Tab-separated table of C-alpha atoms and ligand atoms in Angstrom:
chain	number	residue	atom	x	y	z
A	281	UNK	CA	141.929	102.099	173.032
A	282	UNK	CA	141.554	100.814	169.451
A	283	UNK	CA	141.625	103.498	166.461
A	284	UNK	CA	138.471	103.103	164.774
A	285	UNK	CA	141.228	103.832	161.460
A	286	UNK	CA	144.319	102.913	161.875
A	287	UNK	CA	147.316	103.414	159.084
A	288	UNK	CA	150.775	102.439	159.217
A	289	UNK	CA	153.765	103.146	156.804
A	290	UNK	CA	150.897	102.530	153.840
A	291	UNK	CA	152.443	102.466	150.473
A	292	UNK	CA	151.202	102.417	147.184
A	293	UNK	CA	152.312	102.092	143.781
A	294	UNK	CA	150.473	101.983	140.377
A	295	UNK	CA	153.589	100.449	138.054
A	296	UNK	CA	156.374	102.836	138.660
A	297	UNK	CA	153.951	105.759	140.232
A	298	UNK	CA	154.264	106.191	143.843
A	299	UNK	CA	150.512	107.092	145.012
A	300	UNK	CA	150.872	107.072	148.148
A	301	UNK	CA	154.867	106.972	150.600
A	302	UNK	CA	154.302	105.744	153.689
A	303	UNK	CA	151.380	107.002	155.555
A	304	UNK	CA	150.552	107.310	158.969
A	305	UNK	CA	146.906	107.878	160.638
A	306	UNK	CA	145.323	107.157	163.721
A	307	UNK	CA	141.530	108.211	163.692
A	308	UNK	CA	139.722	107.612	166.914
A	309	UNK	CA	136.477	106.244	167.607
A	310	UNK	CA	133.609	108.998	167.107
A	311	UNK	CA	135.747	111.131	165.588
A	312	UNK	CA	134.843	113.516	162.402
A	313	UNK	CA	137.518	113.522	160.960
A	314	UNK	CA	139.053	114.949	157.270
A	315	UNK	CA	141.214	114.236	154.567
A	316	UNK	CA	142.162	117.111	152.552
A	317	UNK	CA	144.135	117.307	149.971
A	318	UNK	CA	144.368	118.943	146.247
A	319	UNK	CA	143.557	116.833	143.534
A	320	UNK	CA	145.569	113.782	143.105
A	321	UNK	CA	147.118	113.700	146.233
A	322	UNK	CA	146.032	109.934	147.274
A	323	UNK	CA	142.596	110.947	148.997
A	324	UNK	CA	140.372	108.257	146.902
A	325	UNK	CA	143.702	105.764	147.128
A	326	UNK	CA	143.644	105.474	151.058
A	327	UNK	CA	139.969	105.262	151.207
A	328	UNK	CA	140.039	102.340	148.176
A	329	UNK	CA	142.638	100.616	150.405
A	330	UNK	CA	140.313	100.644	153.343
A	331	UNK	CA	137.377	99.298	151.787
A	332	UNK	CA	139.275	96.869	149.698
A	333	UNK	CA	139.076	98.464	146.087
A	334	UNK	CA	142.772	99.139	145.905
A	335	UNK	CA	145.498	96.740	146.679
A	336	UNK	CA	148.499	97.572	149.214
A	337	UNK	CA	151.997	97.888	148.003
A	338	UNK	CA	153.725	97.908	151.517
A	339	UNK	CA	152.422	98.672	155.003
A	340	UNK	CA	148.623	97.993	156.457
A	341	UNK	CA	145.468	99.367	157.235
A	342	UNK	CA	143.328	98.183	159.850
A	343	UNK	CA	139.417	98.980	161.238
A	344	UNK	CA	138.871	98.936	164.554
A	345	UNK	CA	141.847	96.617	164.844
A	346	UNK	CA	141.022	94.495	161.676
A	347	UNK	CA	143.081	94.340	159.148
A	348	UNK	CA	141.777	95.091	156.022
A	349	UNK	CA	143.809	93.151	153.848
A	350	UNK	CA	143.876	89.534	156.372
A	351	UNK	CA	140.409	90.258	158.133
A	352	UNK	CA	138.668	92.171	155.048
A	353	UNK	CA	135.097	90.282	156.075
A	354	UNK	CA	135.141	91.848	159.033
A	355	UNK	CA	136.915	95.179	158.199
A	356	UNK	CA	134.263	95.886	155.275
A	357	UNK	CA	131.633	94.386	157.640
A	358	UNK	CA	131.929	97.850	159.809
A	359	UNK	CA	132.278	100.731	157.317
A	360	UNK	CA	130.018	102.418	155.412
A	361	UNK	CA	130.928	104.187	152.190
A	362	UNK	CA	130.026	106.592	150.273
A	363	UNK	CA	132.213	106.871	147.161
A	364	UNK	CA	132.872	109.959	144.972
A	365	UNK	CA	131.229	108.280	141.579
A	366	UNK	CA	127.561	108.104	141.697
A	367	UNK	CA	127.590	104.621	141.103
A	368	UNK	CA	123.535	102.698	140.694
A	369	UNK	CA	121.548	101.061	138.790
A	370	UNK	CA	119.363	104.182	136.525
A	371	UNK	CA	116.455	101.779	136.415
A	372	UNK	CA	115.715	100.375	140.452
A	373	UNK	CA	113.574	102.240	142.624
A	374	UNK	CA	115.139	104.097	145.687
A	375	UNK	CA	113.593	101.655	148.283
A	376	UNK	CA	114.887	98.476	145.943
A	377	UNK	CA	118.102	100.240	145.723
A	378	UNK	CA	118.220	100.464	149.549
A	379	UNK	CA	116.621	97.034	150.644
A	380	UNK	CA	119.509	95.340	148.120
A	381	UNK	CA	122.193	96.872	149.580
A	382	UNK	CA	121.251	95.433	152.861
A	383	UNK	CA	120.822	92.148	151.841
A	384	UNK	CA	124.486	92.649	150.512
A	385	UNK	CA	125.566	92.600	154.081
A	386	UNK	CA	123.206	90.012	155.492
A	387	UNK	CA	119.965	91.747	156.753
A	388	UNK	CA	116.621	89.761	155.816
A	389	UNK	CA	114.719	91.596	153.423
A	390	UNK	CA	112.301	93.118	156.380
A	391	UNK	CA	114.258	94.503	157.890
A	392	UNK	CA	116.225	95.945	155.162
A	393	UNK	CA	113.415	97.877	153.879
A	394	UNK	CA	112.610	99.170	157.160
A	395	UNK	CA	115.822	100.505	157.728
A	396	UNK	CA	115.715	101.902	153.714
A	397	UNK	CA	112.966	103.621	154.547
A	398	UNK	CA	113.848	104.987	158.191
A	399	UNK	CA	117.171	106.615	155.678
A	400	UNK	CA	114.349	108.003	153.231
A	401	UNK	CA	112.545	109.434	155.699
A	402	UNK	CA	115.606	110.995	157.788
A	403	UNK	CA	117.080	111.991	153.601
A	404	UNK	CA	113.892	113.844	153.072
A	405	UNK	CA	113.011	111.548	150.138
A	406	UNK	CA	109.987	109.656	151.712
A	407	UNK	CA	107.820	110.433	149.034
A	408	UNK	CA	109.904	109.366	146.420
A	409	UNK	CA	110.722	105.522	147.364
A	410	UNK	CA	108.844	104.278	144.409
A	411	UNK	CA	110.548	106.626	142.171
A	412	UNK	CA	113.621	105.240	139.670
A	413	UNK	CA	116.868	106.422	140.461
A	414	UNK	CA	117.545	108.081	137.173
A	415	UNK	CA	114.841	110.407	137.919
A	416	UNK	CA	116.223	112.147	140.484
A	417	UNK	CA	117.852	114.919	140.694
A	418	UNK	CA	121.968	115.056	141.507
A	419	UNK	CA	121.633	116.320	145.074
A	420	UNK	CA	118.835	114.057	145.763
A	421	UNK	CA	121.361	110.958	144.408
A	422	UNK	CA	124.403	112.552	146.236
A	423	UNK	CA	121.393	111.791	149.364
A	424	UNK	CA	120.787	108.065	148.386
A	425	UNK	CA	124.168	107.548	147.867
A	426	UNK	CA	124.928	108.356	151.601
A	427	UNK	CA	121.754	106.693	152.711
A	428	UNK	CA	123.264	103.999	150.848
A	429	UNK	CA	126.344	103.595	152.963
A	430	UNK	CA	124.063	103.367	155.997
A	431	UNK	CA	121.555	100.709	155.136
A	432	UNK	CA	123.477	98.329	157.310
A	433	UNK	CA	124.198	100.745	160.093
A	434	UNK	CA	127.940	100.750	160.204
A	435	UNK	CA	129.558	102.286	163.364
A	436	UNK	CA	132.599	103.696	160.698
A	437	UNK	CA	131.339	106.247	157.601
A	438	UNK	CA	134.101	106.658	154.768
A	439	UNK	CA	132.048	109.490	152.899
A	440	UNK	CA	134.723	110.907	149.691
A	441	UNK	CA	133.427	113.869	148.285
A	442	UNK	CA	129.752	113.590	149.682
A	443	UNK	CA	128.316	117.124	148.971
A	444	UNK	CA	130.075	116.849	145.107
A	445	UNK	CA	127.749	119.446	143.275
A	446	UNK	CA	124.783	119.837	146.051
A	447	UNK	CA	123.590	123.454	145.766
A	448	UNK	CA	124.454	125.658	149.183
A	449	UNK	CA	121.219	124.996	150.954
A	450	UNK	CA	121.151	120.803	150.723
A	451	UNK	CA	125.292	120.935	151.504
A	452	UNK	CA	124.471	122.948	154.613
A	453	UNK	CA	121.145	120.617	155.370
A	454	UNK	CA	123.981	117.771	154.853
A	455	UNK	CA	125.938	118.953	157.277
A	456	UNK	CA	123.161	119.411	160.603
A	457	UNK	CA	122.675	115.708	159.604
A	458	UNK	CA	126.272	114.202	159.785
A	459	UNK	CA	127.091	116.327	162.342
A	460	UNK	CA	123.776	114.986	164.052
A	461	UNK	CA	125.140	111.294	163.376
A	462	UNK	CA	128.065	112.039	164.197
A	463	UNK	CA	127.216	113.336	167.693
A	464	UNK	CA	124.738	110.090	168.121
A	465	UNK	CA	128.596	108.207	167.456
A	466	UNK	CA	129.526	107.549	164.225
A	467	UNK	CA	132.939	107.850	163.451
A	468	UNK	CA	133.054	109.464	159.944
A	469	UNK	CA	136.085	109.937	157.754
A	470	UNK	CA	135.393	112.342	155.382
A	471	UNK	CA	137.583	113.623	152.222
A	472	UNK	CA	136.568	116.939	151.158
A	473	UNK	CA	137.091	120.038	148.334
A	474	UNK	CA	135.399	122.571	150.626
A	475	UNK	CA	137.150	123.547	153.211
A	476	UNK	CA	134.755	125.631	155.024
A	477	UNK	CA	132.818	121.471	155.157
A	478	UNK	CA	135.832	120.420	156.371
A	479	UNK	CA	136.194	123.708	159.047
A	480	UNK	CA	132.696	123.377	160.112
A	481	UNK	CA	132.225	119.606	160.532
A	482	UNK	CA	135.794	118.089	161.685
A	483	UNK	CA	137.298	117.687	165.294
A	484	UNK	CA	140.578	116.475	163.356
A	485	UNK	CA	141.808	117.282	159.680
A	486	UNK	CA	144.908	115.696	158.012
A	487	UNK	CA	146.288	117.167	155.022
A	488	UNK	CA	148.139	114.674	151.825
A	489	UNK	CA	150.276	116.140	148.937
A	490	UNK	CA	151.485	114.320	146.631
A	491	UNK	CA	151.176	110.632	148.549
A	492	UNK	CA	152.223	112.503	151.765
A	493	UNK	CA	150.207	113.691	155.080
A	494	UNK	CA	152.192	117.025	155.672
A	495	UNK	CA	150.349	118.037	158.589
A	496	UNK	CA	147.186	117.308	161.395
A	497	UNK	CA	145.635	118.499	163.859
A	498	UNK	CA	142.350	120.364	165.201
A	499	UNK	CA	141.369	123.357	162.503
A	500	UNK	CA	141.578	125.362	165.177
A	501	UNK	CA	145.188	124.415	166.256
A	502	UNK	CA	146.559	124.347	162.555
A	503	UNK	CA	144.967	127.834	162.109
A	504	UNK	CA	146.737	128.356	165.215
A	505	UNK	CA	150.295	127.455	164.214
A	506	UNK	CA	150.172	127.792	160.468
A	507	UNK	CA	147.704	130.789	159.735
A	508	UNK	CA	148.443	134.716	160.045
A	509	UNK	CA	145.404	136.422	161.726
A	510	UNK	CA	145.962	139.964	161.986
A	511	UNK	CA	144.212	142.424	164.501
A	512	UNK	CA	143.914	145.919	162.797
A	513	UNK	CA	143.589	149.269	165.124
A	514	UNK	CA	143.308	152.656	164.200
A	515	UNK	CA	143.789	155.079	166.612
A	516	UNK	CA	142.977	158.439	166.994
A	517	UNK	CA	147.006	159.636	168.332
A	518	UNK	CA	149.467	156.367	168.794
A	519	UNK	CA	151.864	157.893	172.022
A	520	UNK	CA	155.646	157.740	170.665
A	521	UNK	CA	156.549	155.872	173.844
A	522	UNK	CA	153.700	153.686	173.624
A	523	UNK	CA	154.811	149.765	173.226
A	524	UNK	CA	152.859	146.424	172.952
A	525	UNK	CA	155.832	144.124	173.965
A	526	UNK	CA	153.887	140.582	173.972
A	527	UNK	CA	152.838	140.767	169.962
A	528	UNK	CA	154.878	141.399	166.628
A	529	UNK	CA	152.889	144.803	165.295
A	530	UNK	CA	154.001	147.718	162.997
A	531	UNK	CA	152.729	150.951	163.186
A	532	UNK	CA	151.986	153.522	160.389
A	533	UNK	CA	149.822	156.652	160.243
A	534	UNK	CA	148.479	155.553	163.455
A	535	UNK	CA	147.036	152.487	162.426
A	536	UNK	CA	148.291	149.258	164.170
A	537	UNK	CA	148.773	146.016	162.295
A	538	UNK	CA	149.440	143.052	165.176
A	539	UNK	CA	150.150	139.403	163.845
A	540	UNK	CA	148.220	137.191	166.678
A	541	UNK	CA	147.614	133.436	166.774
A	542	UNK	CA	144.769	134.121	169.128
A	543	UNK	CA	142.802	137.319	167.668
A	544	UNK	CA	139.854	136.198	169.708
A	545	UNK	CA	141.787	136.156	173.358
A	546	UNK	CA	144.357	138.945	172.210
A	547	UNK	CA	141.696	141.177	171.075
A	548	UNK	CA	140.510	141.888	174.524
A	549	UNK	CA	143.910	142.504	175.925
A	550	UNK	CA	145.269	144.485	173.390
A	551	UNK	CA	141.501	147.165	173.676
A	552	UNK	CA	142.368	147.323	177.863
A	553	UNK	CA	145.915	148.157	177.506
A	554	UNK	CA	144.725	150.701	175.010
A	555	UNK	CA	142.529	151.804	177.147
A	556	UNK	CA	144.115	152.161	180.235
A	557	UNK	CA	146.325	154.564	178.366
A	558	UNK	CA	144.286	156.675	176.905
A	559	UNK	CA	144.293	155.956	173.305
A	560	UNK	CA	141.077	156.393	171.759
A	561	UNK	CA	140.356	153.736	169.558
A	562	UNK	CA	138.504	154.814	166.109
A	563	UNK	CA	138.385	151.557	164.483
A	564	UNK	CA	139.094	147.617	164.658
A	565	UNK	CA	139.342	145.017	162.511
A	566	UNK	CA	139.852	141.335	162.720
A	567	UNK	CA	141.805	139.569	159.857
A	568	UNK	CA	141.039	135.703	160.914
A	569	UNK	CA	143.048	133.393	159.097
A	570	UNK	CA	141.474	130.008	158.028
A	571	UNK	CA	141.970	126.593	157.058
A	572	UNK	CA	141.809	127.134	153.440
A	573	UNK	CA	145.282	129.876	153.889
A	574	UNK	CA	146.532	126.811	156.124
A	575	UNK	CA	145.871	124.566	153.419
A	576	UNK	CA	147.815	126.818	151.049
A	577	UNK	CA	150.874	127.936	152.647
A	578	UNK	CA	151.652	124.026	153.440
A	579	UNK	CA	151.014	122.903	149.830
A	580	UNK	CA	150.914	125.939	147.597
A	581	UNK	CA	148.065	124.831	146.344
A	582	UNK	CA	144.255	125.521	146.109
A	583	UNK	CA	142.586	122.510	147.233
A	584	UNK	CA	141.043	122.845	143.428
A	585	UNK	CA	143.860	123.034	141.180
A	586	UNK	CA	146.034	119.544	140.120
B	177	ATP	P1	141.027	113.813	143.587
B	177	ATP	O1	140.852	114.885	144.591
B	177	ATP	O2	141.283	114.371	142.231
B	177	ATP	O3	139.972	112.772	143.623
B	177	ATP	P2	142.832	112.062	145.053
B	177	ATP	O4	143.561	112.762	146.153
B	177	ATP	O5	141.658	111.264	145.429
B	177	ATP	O6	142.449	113.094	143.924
B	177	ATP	P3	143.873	109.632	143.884
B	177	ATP	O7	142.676	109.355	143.043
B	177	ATP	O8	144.108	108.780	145.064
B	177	ATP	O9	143.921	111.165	144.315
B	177	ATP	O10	145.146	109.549	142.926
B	177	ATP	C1	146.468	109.670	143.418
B	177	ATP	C2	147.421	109.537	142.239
B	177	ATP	O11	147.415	108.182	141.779
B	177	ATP	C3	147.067	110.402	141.046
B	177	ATP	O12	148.269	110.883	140.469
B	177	ATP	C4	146.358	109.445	140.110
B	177	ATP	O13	146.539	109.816	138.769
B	177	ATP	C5	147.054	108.128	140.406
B	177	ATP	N1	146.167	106.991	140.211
B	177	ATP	C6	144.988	106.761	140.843
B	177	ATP	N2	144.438	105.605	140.449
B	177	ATP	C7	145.290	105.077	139.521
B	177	ATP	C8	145.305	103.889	138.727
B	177	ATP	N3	144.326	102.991	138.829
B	177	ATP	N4	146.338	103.696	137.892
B	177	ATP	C9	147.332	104.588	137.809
B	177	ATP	N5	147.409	105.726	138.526
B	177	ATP	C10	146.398	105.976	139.365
């Protein structure tokens, strides 16, 4: 099958700076999938690579199968993107906006504006097609600026930073709609500072430091084998022969502390072994770890700070 993304050995320097040594990444078709990393890691690097902003130092880049360096008509033909400047014209209308970018990639005029419209309509921003960019609001232009990567109805999204200062409510409104397109079979590579986006909306995350990918996987797998979830149990009398031999736990003042990569499954064990000896359970607590702890035991970082 050929990777909707696929990376090899990519290098890049600016002068002596190494921005990127030598990464690898293999993103299926349909996939959701995210980049995280703090800031200056090489997020905005790999994605200028694949859309042809930033040139390659070593190694290559190719979408579905195209390189994007030999074949970069076709490469940029198939992606969409969304980059993390706001980048229009102040003065065009949304639907001019929208009708020109399609005619940047071929479609007849028509059909362009059809298809800006259809975006305006799905963005919530019907009634404002006749309105001028610059007087809209920065969620509603964080909107166009996605709608803008679709005009042309690429199969591949690259969307860097796409809910950038959106208030709660539009980020999670954002999020039922990629999800949506998503679903319907977009592939959409996505860099994000919010973790909880990145939890909620991606089957596969990779995570860069410094020019690096130092882990990926499924959130739920790297939460898995990276995070500490903790299951906390007080009990009313803990027996002195009593033992839990599957699961790492302490015990003090009768209040259990068990490290679990599962708290969900082990949960349910842990309450019937409990119970079928007799030891009354007063109270439980689940400490889930998530991908944010993931994010900083591996780099140290919060995926805010430089
Ligand atoms: P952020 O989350 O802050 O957007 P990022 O992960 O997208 O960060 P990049 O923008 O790819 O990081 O930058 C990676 C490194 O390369 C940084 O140290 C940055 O300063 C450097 N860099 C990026 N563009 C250039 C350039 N044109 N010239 C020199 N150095 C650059």
């Amino acid at each position: 099958m050929v990777n909707a993304i696929s990376i090899t050995d990519l290098k890049k320097k600016y002068g002596s700076f190494e921005a990127l040594k030598g990464i690898n990444l293999d993103i299926p078709e349909g996939s959701f999938f995210g980049l995280l990393g703090p800031n200056g890691a090489g997020k905005t690097t790999t994605i200028g690579i694949l859309t042809g902003l930033v040139n390659i130092t070593s190694g290559s880049a190719r979408i579905m199968g195209y390189d994007v360096v030999k074949e970069y008509k076709k490469s940029r033909a198939i992606v969409g993107i969304s980059p993390q400047e706001l980048n229009f014209d102040p003065f065009f209308t949304l639907d001019d906006l929208l009708t020109l970018q399609g005619g940047y990639y071929g479609m007849k005029p028509k059909e362009a504006r059809a298809k800006a419209m259809e975006l305006l309509k799905q963005f919530g921003l019907e009634s404002k097609s006749k309105v001028k960019m610059r007087q809209l609001s920065g969620g509603m232009k964080r909107r166009v600026q996605i709608a803008k990567a679709m005009v042309h109805d690429p199969p591949i999204l690259i969307l860097d930073e796409p809910t950038a200062g959106v208030d709660i409510e539009l980020r999670h409104l954002m999020w039922e709609y990629l999800a949506k397109i998503n679903k319907e079979g977009k592939t959409i590579l996505l860099t994000t500072h919010y973790i909880e986006e990145a939890e909620n909306l991606c089957d596969h995350v990779a995570i860069i430091d410094q020019g690096r990918i130092i882990t990926e996987g499924t959130p739920k797998a790297l939460i898995r084998d990276v995070g500490e979830s903790m299951i906390c149990i007080r009990v009313n009398d803990w027996p002195e022969k009593m033992e839990l031999p599957q699961w790492q736990y302490t015990v003090v003042d009768n209040q259990l502390h068990i490290q679990t990569s599962d708290p969900d499954t082990d949960i349910g064990h842990i309450l019937s072994i409990l119970a079928k000896e007799n030891v009354a359970v007063l109270e439980v607590k689940l400490k889930k770890s998530n991908l944010e702890e993931v994010f900083i035991k591996l780099t140290g970082k919060r995926i805010d700070e430089s």
